[in-house]
N, C-alpha and C. Protein backbone atom coordinates (compact mmCIF):
# COMPACT_ATOMS: atom_id res chain seq x y z
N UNK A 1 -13.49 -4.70 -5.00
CA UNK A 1 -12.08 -4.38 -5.04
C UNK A 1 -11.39 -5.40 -5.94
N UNK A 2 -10.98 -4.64 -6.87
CA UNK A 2 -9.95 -5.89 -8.11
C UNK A 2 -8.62 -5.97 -7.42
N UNK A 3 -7.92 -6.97 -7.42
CA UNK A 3 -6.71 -7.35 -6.96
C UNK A 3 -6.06 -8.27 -8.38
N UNK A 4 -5.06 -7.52 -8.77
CA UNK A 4 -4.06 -7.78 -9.54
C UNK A 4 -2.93 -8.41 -9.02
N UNK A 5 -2.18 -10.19 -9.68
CA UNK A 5 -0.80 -10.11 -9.23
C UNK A 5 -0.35 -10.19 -10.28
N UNK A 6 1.63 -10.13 -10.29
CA UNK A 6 2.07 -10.61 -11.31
C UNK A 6 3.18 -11.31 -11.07
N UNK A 7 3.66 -12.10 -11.43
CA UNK A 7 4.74 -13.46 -11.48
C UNK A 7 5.81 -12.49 -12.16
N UNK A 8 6.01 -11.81 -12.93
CA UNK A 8 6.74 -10.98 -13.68
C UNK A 8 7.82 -9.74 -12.84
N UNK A 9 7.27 -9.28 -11.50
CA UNK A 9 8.02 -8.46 -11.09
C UNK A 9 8.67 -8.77 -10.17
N UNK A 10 9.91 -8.06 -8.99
CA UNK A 10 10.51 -8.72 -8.42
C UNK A 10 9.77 -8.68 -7.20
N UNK A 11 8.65 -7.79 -6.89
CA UNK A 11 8.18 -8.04 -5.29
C UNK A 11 7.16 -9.10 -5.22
N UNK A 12 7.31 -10.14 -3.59
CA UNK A 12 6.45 -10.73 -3.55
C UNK A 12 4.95 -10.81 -3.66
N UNK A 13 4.45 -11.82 -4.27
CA UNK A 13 2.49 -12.01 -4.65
C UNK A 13 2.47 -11.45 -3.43
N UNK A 14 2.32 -11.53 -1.89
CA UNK A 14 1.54 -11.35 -0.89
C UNK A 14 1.78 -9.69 -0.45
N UNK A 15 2.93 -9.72 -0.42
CA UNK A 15 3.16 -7.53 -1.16
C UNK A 15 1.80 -6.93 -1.74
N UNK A 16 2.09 -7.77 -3.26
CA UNK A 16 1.46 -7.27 -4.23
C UNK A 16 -0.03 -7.06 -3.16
N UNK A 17 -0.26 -7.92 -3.05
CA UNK A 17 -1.94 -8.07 -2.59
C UNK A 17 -2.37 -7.01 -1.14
N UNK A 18 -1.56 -6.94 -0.13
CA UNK A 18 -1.27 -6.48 1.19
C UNK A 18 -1.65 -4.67 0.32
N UNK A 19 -0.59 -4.60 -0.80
CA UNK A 19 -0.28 -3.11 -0.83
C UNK A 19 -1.51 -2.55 -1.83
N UNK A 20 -2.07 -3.38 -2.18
CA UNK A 20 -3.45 -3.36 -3.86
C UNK A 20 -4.48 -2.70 -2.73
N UNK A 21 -4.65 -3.70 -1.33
CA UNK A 21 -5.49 -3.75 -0.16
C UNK A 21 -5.56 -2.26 0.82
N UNK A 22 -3.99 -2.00 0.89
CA UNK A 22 -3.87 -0.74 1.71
C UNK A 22 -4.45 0.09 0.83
N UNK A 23 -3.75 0.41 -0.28
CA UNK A 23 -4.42 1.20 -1.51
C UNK A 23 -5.99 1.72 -1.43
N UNK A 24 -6.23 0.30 -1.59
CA UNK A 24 -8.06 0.93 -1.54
C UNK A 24 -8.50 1.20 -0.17
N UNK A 25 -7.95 0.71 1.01
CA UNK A 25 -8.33 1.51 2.28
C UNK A 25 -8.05 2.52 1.86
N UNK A 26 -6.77 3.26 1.57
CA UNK A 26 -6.15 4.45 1.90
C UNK A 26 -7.34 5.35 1.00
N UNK A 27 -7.40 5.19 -0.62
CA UNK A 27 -8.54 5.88 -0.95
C UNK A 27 -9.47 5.43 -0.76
N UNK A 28 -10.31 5.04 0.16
CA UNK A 28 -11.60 4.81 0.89
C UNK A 28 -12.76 4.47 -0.15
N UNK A 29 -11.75 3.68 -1.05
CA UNK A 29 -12.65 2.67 -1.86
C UNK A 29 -12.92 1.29 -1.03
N UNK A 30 -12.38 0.90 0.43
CA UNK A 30 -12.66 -0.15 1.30
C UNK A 30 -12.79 0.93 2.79
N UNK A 31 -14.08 0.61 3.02
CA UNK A 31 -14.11 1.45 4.33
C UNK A 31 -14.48 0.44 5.98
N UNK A 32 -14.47 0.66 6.78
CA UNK A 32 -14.10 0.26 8.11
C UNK A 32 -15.38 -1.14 7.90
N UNK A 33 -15.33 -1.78 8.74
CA UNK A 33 -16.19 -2.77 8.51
C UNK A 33 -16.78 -3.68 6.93
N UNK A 34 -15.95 -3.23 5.80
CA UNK A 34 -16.38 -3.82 4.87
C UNK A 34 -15.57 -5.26 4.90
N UNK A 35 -16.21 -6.67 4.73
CA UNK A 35 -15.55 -7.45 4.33
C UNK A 35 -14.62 -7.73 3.30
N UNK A 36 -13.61 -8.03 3.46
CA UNK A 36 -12.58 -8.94 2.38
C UNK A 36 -12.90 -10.09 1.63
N UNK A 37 -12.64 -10.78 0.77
CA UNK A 37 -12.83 -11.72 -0.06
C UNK A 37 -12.13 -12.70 0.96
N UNK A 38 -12.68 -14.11 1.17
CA UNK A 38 -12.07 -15.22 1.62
C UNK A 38 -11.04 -15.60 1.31
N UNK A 39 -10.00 -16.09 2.17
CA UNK A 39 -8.53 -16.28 1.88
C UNK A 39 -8.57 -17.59 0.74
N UNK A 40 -9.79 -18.70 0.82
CA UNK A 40 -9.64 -19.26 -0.52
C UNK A 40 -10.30 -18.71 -1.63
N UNK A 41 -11.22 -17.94 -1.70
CA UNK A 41 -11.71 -17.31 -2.66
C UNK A 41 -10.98 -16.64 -3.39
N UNK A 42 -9.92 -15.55 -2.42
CA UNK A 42 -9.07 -14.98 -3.36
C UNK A 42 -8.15 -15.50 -3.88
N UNK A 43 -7.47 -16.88 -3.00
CA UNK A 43 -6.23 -17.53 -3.76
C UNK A 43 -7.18 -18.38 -5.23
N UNK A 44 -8.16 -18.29 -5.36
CA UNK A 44 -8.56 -19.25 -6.00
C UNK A 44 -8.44 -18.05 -7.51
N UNK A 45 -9.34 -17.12 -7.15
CA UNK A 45 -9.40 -16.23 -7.97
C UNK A 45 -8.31 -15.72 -8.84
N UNK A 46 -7.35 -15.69 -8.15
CA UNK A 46 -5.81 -15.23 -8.60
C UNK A 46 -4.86 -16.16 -8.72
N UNK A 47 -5.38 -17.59 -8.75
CA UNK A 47 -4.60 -18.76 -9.19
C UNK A 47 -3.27 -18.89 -8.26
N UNK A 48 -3.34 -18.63 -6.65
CA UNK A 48 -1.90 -18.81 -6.17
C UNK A 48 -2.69 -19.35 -4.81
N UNK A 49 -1.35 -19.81 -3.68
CA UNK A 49 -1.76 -20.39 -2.96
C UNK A 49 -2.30 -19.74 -1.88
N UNK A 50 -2.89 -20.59 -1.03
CA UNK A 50 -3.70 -20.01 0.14
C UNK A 50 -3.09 -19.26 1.11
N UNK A 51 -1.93 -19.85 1.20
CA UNK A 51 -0.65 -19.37 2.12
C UNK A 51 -0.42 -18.09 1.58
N UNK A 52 0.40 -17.82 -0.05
CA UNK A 52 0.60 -16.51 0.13
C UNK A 52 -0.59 -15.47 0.34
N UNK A 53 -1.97 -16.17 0.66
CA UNK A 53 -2.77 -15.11 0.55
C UNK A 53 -2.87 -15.05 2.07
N UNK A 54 -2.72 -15.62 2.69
CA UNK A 54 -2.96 -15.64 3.82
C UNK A 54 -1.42 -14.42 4.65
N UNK A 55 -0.30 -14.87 4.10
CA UNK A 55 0.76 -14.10 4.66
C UNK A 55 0.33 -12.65 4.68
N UNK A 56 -0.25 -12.42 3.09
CA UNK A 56 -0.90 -10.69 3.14
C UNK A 56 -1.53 -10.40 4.18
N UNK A 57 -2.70 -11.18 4.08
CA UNK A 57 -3.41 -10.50 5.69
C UNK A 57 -2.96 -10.74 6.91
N UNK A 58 -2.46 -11.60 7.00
CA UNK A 58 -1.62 -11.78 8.21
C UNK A 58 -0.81 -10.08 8.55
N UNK A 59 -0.26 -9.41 7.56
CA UNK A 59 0.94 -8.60 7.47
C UNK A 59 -0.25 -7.75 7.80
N UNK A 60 -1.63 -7.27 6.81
CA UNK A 60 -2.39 -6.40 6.83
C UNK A 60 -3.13 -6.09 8.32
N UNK A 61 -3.03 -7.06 8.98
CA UNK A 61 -3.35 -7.45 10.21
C UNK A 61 -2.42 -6.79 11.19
N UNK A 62 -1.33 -7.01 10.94
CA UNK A 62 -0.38 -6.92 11.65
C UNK A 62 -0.19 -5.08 11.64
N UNK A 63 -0.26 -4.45 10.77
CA UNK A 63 0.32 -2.90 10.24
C UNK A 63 -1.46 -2.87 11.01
N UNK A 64 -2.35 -3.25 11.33
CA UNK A 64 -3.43 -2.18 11.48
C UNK A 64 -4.66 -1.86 10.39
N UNK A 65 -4.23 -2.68 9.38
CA UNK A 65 -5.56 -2.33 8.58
C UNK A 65 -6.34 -2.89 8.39
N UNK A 66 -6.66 -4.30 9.07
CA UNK A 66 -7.55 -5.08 8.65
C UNK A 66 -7.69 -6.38 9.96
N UNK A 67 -9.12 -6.42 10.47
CA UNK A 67 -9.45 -7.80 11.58
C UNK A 67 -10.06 -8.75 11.20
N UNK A 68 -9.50 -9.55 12.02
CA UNK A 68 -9.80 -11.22 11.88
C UNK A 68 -10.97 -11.30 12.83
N UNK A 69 -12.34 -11.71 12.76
CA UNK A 69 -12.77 -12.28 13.42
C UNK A 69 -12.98 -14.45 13.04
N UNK A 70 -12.31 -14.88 14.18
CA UNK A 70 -12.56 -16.60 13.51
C UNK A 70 -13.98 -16.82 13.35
N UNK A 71 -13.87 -17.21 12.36
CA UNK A 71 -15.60 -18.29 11.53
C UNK A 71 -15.64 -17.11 10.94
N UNK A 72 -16.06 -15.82 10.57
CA UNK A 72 -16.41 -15.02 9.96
C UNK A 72 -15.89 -14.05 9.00
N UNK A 73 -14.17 -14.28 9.35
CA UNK A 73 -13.53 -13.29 8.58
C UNK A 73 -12.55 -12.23 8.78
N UNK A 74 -12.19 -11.67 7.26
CA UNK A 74 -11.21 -10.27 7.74
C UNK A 74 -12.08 -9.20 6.99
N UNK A 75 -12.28 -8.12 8.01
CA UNK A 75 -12.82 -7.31 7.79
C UNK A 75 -11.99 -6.40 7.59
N UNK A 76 -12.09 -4.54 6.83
CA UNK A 76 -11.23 -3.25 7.21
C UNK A 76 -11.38 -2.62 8.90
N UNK A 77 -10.30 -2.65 9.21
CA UNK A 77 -10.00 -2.31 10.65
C UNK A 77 -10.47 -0.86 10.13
N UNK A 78 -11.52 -0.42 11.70
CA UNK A 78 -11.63 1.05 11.70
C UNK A 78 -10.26 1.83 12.15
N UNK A 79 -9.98 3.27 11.42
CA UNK A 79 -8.72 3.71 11.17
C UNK A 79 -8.73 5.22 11.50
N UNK A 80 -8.27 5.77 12.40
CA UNK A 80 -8.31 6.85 12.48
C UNK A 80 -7.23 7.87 11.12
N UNK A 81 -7.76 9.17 11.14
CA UNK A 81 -7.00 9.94 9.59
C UNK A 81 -5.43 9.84 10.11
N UNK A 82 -5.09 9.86 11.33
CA UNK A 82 -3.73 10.33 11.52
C UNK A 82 -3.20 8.83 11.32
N UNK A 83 -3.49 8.07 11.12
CA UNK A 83 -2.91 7.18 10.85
C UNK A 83 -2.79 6.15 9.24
N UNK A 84 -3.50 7.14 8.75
CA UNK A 84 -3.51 6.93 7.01
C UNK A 84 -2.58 7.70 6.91
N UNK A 85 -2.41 8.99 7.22
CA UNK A 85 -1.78 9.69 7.15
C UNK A 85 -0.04 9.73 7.35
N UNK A 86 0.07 9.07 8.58
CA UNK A 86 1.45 8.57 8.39
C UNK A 86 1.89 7.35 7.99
N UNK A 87 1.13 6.68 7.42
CA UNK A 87 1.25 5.42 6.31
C UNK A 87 1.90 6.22 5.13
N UNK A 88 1.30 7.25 4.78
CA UNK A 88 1.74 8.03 3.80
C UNK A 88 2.85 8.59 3.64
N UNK A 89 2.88 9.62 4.79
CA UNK A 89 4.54 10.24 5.25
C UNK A 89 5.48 9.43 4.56
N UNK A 90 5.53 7.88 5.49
CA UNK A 90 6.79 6.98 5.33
C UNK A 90 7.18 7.19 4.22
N UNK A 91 5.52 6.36 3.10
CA UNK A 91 6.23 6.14 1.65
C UNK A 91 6.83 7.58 1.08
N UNK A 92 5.92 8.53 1.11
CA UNK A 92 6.37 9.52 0.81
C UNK A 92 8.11 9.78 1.51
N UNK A 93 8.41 9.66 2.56
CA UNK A 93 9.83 10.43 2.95
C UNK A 93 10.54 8.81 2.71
N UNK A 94 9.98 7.56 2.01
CA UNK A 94 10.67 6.78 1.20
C UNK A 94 11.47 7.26 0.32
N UNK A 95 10.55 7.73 -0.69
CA UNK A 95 10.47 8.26 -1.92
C UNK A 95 11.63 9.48 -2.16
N UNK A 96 11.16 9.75 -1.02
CA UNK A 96 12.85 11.62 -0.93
C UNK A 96 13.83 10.93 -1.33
N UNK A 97 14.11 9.97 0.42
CA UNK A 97 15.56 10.04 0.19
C UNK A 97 15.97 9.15 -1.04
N UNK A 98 15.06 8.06 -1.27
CA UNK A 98 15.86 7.94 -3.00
C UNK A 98 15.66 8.86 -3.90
N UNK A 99 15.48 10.00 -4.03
CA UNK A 99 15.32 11.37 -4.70
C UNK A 99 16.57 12.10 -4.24
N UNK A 100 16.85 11.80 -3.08
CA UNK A 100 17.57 12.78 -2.89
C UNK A 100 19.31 12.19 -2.91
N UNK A 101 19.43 11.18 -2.91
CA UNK A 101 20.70 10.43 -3.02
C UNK A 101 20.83 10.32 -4.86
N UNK A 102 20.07 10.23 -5.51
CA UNK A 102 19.97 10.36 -6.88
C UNK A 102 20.28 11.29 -7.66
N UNK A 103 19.81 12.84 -6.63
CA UNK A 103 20.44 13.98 -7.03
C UNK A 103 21.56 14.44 -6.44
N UNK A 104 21.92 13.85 -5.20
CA UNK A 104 23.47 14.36 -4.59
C UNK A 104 24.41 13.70 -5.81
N UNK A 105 24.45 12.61 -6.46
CA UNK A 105 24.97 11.57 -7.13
C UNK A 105 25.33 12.32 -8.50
N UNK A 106 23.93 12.78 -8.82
CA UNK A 106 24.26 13.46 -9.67
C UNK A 106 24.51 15.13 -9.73
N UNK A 107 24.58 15.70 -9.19
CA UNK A 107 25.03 16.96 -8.86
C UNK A 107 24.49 18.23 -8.68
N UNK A 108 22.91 17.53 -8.70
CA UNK A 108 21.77 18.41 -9.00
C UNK A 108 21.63 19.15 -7.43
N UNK A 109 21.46 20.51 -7.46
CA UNK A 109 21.25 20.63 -5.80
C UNK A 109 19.80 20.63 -5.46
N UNK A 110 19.81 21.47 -4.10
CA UNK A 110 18.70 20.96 -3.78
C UNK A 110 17.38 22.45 -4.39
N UNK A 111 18.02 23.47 -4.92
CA UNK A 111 16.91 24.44 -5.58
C UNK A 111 16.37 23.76 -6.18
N UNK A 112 17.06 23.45 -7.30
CA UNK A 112 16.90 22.44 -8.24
C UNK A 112 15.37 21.53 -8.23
N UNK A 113 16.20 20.27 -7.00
CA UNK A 113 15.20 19.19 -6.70
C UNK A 113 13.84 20.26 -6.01
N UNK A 114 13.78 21.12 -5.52
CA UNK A 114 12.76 21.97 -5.07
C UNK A 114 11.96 22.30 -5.70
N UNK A 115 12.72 22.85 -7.40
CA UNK A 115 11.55 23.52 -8.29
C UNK A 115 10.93 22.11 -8.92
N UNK A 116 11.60 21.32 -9.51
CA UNK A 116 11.49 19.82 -10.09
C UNK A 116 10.39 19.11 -9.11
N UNK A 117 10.14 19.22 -8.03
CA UNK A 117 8.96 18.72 -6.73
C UNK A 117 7.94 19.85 -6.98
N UNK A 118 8.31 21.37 -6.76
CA UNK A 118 7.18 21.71 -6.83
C UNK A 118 6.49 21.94 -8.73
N UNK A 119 7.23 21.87 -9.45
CA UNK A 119 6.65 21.69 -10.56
C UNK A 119 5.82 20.77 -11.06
N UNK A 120 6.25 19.31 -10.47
CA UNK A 120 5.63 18.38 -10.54
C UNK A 120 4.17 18.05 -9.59
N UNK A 121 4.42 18.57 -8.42
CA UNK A 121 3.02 18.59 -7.70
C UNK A 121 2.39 19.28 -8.17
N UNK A 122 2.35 20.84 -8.51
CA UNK A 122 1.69 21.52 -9.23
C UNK A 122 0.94 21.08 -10.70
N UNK A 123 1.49 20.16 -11.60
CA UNK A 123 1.46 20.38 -12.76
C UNK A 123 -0.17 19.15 -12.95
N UNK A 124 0.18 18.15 -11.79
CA UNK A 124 -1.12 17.30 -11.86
C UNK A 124 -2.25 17.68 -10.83
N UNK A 125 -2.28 18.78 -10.74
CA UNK A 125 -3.68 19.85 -9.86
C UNK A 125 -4.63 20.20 -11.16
């Protein structure tokens, strides 16, 4: 699993890393029991501190996707589908309502935003 940060954008390194992490759970490029990279390994790797690497899993820990066993590690927490699944929802019904305050704003209704959604889901099938 490659983990990218960048100093350049406005969300925090341990974001960055937490959400790179869910990512590859979510497409089951990290599956239940696979180990994680060591919290100094990866701060080392990515040139930042131990702490913000540590806050990620801490958080990753915290949401359900990933266990600590002490001396040995963080592993991928086993995950049932309904719960990838509404990991998803959220961002997804994130994503609306700033879609949809964007188009009240601008005057677009909602046929509109309907064909513009389904055109766009359609168009990358």
């Amino acid at each position: 699993m490659d983990i990218v940060v960048s100093n350049k954008g406005s969300r925090p390194l341990y974001e960055q890393i937490a959400d790179q992490i869910k990512g590859a759970i979510l497409r089951g490029e990290a599956k239940a029991g696979d180990p994680l990279p060591s919290i100094r390994s990866l701060a080392k790797a990515l040139h930042i501190s131990i702490l913000t690497v540590q806050k990620a899993y801490d958080t990753l820990q915290e949401e359900g996707f990933i266990e600590t066993t002490a001396g040995k590690g963080c592993y991928v927490a086993p995950q049932n589908q309904d719960f990838y699944l509404e990991e998803q929802q959220k961002k997804i019904e994130e994503k609306f309502a700033e879609a949809i305050t964007i188009a009240r704003a601008s005057g677009i209704s909602l046929e509109k935003l309907t064909d513009l959604l389904s055109l766009m889901y359609e168009e990358d099938e």
